[in-house]
Coordinates of C-alpha atoms in Angstrom, one line a residue:
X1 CA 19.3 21.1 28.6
X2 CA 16.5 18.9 30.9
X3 CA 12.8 19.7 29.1
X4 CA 10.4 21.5 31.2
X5 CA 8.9 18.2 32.1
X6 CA 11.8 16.6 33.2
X7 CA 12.8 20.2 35.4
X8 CA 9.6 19.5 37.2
X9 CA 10.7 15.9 38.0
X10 CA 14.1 17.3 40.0
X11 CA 12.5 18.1 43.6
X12 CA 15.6 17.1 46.1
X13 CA 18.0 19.7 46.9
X14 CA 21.5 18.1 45.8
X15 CA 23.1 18.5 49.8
X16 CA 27.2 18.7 47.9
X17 CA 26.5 21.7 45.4
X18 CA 23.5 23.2 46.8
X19 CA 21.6 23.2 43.7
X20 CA 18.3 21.8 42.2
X21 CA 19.5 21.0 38.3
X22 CA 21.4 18.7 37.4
X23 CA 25.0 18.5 38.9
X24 CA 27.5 18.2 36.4
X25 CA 30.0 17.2 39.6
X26 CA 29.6 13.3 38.9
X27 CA 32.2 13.2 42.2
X28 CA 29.3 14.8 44.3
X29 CA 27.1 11.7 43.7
X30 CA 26.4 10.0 46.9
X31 CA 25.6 7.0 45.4
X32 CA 28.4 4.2 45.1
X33 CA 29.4 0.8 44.4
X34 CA 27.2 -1.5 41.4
X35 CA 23.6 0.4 42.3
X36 CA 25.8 3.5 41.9
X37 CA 28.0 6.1 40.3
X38 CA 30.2 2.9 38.8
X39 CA 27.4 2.5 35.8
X40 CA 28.6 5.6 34.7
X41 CA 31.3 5.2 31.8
X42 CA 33.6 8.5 30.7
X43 CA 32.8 7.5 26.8
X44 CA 31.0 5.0 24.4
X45 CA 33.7 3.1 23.4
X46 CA 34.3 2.1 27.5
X47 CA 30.7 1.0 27.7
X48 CA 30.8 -1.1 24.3
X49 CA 34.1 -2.9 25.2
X50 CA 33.1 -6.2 25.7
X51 CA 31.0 -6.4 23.0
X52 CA 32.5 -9.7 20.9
X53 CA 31.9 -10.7 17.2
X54 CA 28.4 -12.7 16.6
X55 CA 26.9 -11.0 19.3
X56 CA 23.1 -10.2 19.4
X57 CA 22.1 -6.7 19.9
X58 CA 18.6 -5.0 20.5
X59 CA 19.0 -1.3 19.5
X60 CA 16.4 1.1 20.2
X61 CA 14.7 4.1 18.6
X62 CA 12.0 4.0 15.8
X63 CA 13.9 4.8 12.4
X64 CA 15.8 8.0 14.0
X65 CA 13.8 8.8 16.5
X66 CA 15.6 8.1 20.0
X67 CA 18.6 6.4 17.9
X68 CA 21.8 6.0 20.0
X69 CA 23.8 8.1 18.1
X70 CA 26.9 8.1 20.0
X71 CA 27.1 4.3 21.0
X72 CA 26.1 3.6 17.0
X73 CA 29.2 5.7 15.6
X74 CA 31.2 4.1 18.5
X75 CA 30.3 0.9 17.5
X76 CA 31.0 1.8 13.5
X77 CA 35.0 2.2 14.8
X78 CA 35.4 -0.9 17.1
X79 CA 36.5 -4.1 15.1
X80 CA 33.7 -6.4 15.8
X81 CA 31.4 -8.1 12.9
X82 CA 29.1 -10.6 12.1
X83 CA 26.3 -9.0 14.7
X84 CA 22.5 -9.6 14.9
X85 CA 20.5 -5.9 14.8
X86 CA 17.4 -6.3 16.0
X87 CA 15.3 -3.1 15.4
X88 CA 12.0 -1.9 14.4
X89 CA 14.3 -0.2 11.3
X90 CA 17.0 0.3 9.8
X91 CA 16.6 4.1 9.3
X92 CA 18.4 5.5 6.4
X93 CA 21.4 4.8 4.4
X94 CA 23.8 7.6 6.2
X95 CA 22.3 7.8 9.8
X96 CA 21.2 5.0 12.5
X97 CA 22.2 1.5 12.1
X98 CA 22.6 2.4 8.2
X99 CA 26.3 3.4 9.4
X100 CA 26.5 -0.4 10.5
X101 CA 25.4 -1.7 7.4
X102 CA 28.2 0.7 5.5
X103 CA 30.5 -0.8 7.7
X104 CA 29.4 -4.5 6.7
X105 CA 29.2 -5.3 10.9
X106 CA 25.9 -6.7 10.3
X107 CA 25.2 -10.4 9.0
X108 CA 21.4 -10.2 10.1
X109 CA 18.8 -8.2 11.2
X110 CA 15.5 -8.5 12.6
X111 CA 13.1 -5.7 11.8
X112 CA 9.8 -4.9 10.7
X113 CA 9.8 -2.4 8.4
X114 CA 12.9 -1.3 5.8
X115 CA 12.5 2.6 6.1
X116 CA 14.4 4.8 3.9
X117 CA 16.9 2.6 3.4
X118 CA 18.5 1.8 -0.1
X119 CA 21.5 -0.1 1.2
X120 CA 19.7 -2.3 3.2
X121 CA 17.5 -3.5 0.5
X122 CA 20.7 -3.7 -1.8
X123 CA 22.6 -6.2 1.1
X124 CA 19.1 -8.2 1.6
X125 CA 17.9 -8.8 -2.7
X126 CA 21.4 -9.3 -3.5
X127 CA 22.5 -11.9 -0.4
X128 CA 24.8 -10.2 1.7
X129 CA 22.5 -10.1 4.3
X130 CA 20.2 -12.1 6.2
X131 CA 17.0 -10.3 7.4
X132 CA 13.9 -12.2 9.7
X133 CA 10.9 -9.6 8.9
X134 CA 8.8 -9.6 11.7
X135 CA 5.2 -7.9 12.2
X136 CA 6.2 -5.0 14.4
X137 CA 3.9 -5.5 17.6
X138 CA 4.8 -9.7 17.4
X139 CA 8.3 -8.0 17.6
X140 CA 7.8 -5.2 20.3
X141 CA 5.7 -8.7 22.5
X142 CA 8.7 -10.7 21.8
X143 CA 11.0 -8.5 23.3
X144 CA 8.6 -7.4 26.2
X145 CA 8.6 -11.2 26.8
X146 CA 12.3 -11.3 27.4
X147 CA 12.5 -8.8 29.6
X148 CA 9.7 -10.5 32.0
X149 CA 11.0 -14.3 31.3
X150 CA 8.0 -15.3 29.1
X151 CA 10.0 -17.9 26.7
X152 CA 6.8 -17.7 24.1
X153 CA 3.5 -16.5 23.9
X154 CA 0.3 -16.6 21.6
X155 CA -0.7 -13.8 19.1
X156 CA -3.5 -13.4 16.5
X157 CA -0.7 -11.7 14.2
X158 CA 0.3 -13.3 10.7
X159 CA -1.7 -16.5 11.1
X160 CA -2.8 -17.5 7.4
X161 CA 0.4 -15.4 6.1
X162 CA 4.4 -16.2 5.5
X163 CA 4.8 -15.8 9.3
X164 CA 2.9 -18.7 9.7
X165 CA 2.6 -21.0 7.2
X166 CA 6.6 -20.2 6.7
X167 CA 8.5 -20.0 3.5
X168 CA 9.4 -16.4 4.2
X169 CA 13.1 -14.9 2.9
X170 CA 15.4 -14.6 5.2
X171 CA 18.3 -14.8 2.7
X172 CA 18.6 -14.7 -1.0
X173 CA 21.5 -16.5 -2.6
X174 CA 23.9 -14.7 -5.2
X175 CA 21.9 -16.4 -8.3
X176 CA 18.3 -14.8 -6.3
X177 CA 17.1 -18.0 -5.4
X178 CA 15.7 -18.6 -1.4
X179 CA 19.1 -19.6 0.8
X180 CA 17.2 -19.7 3.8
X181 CA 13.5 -19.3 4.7
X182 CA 11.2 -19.4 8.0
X183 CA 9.6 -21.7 9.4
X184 CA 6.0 -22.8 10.3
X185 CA 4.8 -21.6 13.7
X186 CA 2.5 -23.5 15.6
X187 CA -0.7 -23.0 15.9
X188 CA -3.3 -23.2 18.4
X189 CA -7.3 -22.6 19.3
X190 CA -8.6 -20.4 21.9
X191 CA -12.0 -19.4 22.2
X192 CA -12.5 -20.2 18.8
X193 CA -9.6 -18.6 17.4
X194 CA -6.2 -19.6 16.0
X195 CA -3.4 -18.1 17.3
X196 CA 0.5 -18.4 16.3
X197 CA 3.2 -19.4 18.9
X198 CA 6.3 -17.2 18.9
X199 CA 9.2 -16.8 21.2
X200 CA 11.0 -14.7 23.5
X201 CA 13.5 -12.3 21.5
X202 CA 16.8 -11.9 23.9
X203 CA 19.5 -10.4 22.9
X204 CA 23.5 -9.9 24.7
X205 CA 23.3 -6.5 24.8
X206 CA 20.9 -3.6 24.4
X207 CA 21.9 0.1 23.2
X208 CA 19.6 2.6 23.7
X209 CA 18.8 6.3 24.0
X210 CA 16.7 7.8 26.9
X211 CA 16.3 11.7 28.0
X212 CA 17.6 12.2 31.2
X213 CA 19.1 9.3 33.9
X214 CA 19.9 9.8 37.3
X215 CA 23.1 7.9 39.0
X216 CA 20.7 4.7 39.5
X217 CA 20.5 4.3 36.1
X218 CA 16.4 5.5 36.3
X219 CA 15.0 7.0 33.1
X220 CA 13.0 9.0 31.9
X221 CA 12.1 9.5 27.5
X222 CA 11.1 12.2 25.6
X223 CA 8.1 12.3 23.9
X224 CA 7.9 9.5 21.2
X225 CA 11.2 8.6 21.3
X226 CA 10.2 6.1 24.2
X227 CA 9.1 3.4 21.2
X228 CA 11.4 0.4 21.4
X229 CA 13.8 2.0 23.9
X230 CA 12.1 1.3 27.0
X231 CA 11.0 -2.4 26.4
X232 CA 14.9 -3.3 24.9
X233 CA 16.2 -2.2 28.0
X234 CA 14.6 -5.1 29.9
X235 CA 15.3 -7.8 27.5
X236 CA 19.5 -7.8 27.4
X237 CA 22.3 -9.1 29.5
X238 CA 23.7 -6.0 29.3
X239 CA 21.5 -2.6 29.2
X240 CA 23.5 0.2 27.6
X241 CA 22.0 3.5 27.6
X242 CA 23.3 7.0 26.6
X243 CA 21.3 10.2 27.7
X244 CA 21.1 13.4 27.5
X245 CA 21.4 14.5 30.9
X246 CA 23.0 12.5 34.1
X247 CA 21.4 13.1 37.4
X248 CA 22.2 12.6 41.4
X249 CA 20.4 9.7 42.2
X250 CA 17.0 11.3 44.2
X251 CA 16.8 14.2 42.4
X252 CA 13.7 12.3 39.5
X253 CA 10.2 12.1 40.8
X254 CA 9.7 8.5 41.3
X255 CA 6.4 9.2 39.8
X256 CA 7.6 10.1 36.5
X257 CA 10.3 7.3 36.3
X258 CA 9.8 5.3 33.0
X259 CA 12.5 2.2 33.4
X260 CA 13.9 1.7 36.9
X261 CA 17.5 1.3 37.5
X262 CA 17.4 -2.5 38.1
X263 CA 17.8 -3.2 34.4
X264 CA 20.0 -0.3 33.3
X265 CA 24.0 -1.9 33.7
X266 CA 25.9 0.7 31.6
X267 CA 25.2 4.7 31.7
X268 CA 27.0 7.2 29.2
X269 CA 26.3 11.2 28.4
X270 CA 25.9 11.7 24.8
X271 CA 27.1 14.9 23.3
X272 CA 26.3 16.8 19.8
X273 CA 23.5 15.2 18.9
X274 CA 22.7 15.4 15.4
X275 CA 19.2 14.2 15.6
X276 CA 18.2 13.7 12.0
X277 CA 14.7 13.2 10.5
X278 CA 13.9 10.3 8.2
X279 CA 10.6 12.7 6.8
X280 CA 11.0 16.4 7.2
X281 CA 7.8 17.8 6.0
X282 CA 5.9 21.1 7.6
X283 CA 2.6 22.1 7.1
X284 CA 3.6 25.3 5.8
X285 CA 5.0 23.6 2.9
X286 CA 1.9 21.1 2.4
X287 CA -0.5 24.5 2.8
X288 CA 0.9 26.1 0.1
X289 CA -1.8 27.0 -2.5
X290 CA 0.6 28.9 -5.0
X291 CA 0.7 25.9 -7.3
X292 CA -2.3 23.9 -8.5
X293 CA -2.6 20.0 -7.5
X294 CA -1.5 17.4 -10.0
X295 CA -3.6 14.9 -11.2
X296 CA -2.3 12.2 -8.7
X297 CA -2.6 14.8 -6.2
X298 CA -6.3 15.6 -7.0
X299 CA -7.3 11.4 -7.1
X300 CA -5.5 11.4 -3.4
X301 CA -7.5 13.8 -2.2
X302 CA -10.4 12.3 -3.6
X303 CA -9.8 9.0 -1.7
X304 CA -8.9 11.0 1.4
X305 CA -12.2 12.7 1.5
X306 CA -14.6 9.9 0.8
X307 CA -12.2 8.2 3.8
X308 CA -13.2 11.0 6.2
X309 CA -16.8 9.9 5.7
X310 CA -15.9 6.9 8.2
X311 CA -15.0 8.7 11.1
X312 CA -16.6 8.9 13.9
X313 CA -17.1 11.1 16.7
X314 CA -15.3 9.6 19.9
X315 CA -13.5 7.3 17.8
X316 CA -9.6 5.8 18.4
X317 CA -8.7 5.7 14.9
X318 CA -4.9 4.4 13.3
X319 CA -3.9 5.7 10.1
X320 CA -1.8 3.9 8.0
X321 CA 1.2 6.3 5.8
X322 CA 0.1 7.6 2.5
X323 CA -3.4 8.4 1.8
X324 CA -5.0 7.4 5.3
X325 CA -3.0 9.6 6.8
X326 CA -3.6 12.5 4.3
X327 CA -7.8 11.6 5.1
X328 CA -7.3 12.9 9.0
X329 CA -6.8 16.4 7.3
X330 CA -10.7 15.9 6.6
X331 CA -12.1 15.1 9.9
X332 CA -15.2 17.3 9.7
X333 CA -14.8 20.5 12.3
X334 CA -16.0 20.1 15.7
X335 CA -15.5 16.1 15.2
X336 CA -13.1 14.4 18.1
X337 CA -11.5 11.6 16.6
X338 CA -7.9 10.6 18.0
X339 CA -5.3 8.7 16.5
X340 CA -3.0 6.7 17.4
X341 CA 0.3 6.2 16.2
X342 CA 2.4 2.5 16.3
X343 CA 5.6 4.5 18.1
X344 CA 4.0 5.3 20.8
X345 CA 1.3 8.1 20.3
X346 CA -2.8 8.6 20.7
X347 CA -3.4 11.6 20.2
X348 CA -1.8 12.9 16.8
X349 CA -2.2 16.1 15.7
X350 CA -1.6 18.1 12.4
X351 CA 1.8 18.5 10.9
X352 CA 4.3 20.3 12.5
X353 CA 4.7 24.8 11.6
X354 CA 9.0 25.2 11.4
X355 CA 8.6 26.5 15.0
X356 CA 6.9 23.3 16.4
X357 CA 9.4 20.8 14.8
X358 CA 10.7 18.3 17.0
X359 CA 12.3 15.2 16.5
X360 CA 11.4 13.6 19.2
X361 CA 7.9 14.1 17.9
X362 CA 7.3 12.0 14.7
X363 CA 4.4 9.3 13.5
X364 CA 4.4 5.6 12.5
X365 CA 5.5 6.8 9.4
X366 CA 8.8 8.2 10.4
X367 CA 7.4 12.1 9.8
X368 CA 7.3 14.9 11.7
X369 CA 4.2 15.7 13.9
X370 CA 2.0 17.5 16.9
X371 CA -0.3 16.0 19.8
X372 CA -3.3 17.1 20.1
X373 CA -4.7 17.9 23.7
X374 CA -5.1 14.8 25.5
X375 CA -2.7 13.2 24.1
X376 CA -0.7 10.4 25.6
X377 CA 3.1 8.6 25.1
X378 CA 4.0 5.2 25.9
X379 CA 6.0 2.7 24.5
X380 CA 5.8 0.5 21.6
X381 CA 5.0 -2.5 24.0
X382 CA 1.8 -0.6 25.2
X383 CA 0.9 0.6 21.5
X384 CA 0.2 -2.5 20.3
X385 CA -1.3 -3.9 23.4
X386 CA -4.2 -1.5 22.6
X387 CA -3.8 -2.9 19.4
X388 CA -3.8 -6.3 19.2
X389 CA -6.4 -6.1 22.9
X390 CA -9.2 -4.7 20.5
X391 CA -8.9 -1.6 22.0
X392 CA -8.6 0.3 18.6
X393 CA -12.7 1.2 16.5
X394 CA -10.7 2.1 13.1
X395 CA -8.0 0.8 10.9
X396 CA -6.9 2.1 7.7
X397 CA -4.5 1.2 5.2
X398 CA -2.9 1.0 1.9
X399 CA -2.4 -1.9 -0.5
X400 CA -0.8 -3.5 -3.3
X401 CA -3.6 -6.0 -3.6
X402 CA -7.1 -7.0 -1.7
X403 CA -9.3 -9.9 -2.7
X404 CA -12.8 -9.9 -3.6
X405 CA -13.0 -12.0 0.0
X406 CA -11.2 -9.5 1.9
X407 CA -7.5 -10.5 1.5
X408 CA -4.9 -7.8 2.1
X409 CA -1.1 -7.6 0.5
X410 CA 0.7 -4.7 1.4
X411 CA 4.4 -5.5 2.6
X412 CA 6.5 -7.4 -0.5
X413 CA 7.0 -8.5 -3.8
X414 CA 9.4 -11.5 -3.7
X415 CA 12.5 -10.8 -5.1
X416 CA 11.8 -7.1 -6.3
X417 CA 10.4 -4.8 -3.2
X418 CA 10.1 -5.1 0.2
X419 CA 8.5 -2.9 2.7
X420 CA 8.1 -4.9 5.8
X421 CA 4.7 -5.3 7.3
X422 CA 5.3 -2.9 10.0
X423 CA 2.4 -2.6 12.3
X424 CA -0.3 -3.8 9.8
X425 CA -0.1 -7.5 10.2
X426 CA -1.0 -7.2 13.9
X427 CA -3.4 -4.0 12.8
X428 CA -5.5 -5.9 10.8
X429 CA -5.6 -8.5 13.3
X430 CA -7.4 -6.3 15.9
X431 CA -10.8 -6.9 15.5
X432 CA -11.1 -3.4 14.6
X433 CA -13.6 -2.1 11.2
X434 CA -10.6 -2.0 8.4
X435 CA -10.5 0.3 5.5
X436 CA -7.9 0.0 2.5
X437 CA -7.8 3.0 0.5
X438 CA -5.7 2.8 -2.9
X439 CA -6.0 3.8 -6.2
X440 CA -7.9 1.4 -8.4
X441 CA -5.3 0.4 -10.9
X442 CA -1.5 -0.1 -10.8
X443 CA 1.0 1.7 -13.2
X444 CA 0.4 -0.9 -15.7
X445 CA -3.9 -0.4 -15.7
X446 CA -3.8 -3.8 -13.9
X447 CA -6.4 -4.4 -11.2
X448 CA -5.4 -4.0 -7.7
X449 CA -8.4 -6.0 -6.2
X450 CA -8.0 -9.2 -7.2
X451 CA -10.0 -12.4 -7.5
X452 CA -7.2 -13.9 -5.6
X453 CA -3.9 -11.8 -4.0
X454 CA -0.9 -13.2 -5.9
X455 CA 1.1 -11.3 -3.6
X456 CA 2.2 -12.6 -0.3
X457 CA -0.3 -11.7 2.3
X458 CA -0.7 -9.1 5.6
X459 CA -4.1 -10.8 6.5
X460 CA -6.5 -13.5 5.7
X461 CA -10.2 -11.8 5.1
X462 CA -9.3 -8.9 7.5
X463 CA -11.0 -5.9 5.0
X464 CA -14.3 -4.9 5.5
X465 CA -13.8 -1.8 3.2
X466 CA -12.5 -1.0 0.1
X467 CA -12.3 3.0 -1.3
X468 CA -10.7 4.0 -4.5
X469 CA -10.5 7.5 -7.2
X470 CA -13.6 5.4 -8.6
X471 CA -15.6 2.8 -6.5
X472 CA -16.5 2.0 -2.8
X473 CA -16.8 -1.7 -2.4
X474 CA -18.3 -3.4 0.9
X475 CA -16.5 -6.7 1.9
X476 CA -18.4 -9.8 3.2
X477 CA -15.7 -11.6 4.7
X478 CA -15.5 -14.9 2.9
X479 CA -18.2 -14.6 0.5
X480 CA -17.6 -11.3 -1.4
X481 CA -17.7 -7.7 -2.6
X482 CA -20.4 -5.6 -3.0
X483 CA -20.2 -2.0 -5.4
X484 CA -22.0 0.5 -3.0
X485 CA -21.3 3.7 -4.4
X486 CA -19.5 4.8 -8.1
X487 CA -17.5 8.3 -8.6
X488 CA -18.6 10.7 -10.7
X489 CA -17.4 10.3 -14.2
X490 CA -17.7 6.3 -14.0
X491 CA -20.1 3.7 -14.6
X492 CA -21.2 0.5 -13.1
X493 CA -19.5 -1.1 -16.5
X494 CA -16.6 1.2 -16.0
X495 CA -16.0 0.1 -12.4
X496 CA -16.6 -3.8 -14.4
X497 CA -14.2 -3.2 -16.8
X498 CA -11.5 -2.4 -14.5
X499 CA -11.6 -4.7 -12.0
X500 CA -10.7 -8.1 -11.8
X501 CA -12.7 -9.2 -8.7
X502 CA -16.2 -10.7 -9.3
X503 CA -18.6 -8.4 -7.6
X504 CA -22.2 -8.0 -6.7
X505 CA -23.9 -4.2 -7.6
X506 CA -25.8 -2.9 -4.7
X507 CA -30.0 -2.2 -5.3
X508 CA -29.2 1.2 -3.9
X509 CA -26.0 2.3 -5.5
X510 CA -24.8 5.8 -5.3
X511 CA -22.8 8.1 -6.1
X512 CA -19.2 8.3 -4.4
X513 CA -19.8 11.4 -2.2
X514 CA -17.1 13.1 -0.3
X515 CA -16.4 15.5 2.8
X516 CA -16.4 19.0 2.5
X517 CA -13.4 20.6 3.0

């Protein structure tokens, strides 16, 4: 069924059938020959013919959201192997281009973040296959670039980090050792900054999910599930798109028209969508009050309301997953603050009641969501343009590690985890305030804020605030941290004892104070 939005779009009275929705008569199309009804193929395995071993393919969605189911599972059948995924991730081990890596079709992928994905951290730390971790707005630019013929480009993102200085894993061998590693970028001043080059990502074919298309091969997206889909369909040979819903060419508002024709080649009608979540959660189940918090629930909500403190009215805020989101349940009453959301969102809302679940409608961190009014959808292209264009006031995060001169490591542990940096690398990177908020110690009672980050790092002296269960620490990029404010229950020597950073102790220290609820 179109959405009401996309009902609204349909304003040309189809001349054949005499109707105003969507003819299901694809003979009655009036359109023919390549700008036509010939982009139209009876089934997935028609459109995906051609497609030859080695080839490299940009696949669109954002874990599940706006996956291609049908062209995936398509795919999963034909013999074809040793292919090049590039996607923002690999969503989870049963659904999305997890069904490709079950099938062993995949020798690499390019991606930003892992997901929920056990196998493909399996195939990656044990060598079977090779994965190029990119930040994910450097890898939303470098397919934008494609698309308009831009070979490379400069970016703030990952300069001081892996990405640039190089030595990052592509691929482990058997024996865990490096096979093969990135290289260097180059680097260049402008204005008194260093940037990083990086280069145009193409690809020989691009599979994607829209909403509804008409017989031109216009689209249109729902919600947030326009992420990478839209720019991926620009940057291929060969633009492969399944949708929900076929149209007679004239019958879309040319208004509401998201990706024109000219770069869609292959058109198929997906059926029996499955459209799985990679996070189901509801706020229903989040409200419950029948069972008391746990102890690690209690020192996240203890963060998350000394993190409210920051906000401010009129703010464009992005929320990291984990704690920073759970802060935006504190935003004081009365108190506009909108986020924005990496997929494709400003203007998140609350989590989702069982009647306003939709999975079309999910954040950066693969969960379920709501807008709020005034909220906006765009494509992961746009999303980081507002990001890395210093468009955003707030940035918060979580962390493995910070330094005591504002270091950040948040995205692997050679050899043992990986995350991806996802967005954060190009978040940190804004220009915007930044805020990690973690727990003080790891598992072990080691300090997470470090003299020096022994991990790999997301960005060179990008924090400007640090709050944990026990201290708030102000950063002076460069030079050092400052102990502004203690919890209740600790002391100054407390907060010594348990951090490895040097630090200076504020004149005025106080105690941690938090929002009301």
């Amino acid at each position: 069924m179109l959405t009401q939005q996309v009902r609204r779009t349909v304003f040309l009275l189809h001349s054949t059938c005499n109707k105003i929705t969507a003819c299901k008569n694809i003979a009655c199309y009036s359109t023919t020959g390549r700008t036509g009804s010939n982009k139209i193929y009876a089934t997935p395995e028609e459109a995906l013919a051609d497609i030859k071993d080695g080839a490299t393919i940009h696949f669109g969605g954002f874990g599940l959201c706006g996956n291609p189911e049908n062209l995936i599972d398509a795919l999963t059948k034909m013999n074809v192997r040793n292919l090049t995924a590039v996607a923002n991730n690999a969503g989870t081990d049963n659904d999305g281009l997890g069904k490709l890596l079950q099938t062993r079709q995949l020798s690499k992928m390019i991606i930003s973040f892992f997901g929920n994905n056990s196998e493909l951290t399996r195939q990656y730390l044990s060598g079977e296959l090779a994965i190029d971790i990119t930040p994910q707005g450097t890898l939303a630019e470098k397919i934008r670039a494609a698309g308009a013929g831009i070979p490379a480009f400069f970016t703030p993102t990952g300069y001081r980090t892996l990405i640039q200085e190089g030595g990052a894993p592509i691929k482990y061998a058997k024996d865990g050792s490096i096979e093969i590693s990135s290289k260097p970028r180059i680097v260049q001043e402008f204005n008194g900054r260093k940037y990083i080059m990086e280069e145009a990502l193409y690809a020989d074919y691009a599979i994607v999910k829209a909403h509804v298309a008409d017989t031109m091969g216009n689209l249109i997206f729902n919600k947030a599930a326009r992420n990478f889909n839209a720019p991926m369909c620009r940057a291929a040979k060969v633009t492969i798109v399944e949708v929900e819903e076929i149209v007679p060419a004239g019958s879309l508002n040319p208004d509401h028209i998201h990706v024109p024709g000219i770069y869609v080649k292959r058109l198929i009608k997906g059926t029996n969508y499955k459209k799985p979540l990679d996070n189901l959660t509801l706020r229903e189940n989040v409200d419950d009050k029948s069972k008391p918090p746990t102890a690690a629930q209690r020192v996240r909500e203890r963060i998350a309301k000394r993190v409210a403190m920051e906000f401010r009215h009129g703010m464009y805020a992005n929320l990291g997953t984990g704690i920073p989101v759970l802060s935006s349940n504190y935003i004081p009453k009365g108190m506009s603050v909108m986020l924005q959301s990496e997929n494709g969102i400003l203007g998140l809302g609350p989590l989702p009641t069982k009647d306003q679940l939709d999975p079309d409608l999910i954040n950066a961190g693969s969960y379920t969501t709501t807008i709020v009014p005034g909220a906006s959808f765009f494509a992961s292209d746009e999303s980081f343009a507002m990001i890395r264009g210093g468009h955003m006031d707030l940035t918060i995060l979580g962390a493995m590690e910070v330094s005591e001169t504002g270091d950040l490591a948040n995205w692997m542990i050679p050899g043992k985890l990986v995350k991806g940096m996802g967005g954060a690398m190009d978040l940190v990177a804004s220009g915007s305030k930044v805020i990690i908020c973690m727990e003080h110690n790891a598992r072990n009672g080691s300090s997470k804020i470090k003299h020096k980050c022994s991990l790999p790092l997301t960005g060179s002296e990008v924090v400007d605030l640090i709050i944990t269960e026990k201290a708030v620490f102000e950063v002076e990029k460069g030079v050092g941290l400052t102990l502004t404010e203690v919890a209740e229950g600790f002391t100054v020597d407390d907060i010594i004892a348990c951090t490895e950073a040097k630090f200076k102790v504020s004149p005025n220290i106080k105690k941690m104070s938090q929002i009301d609820e």
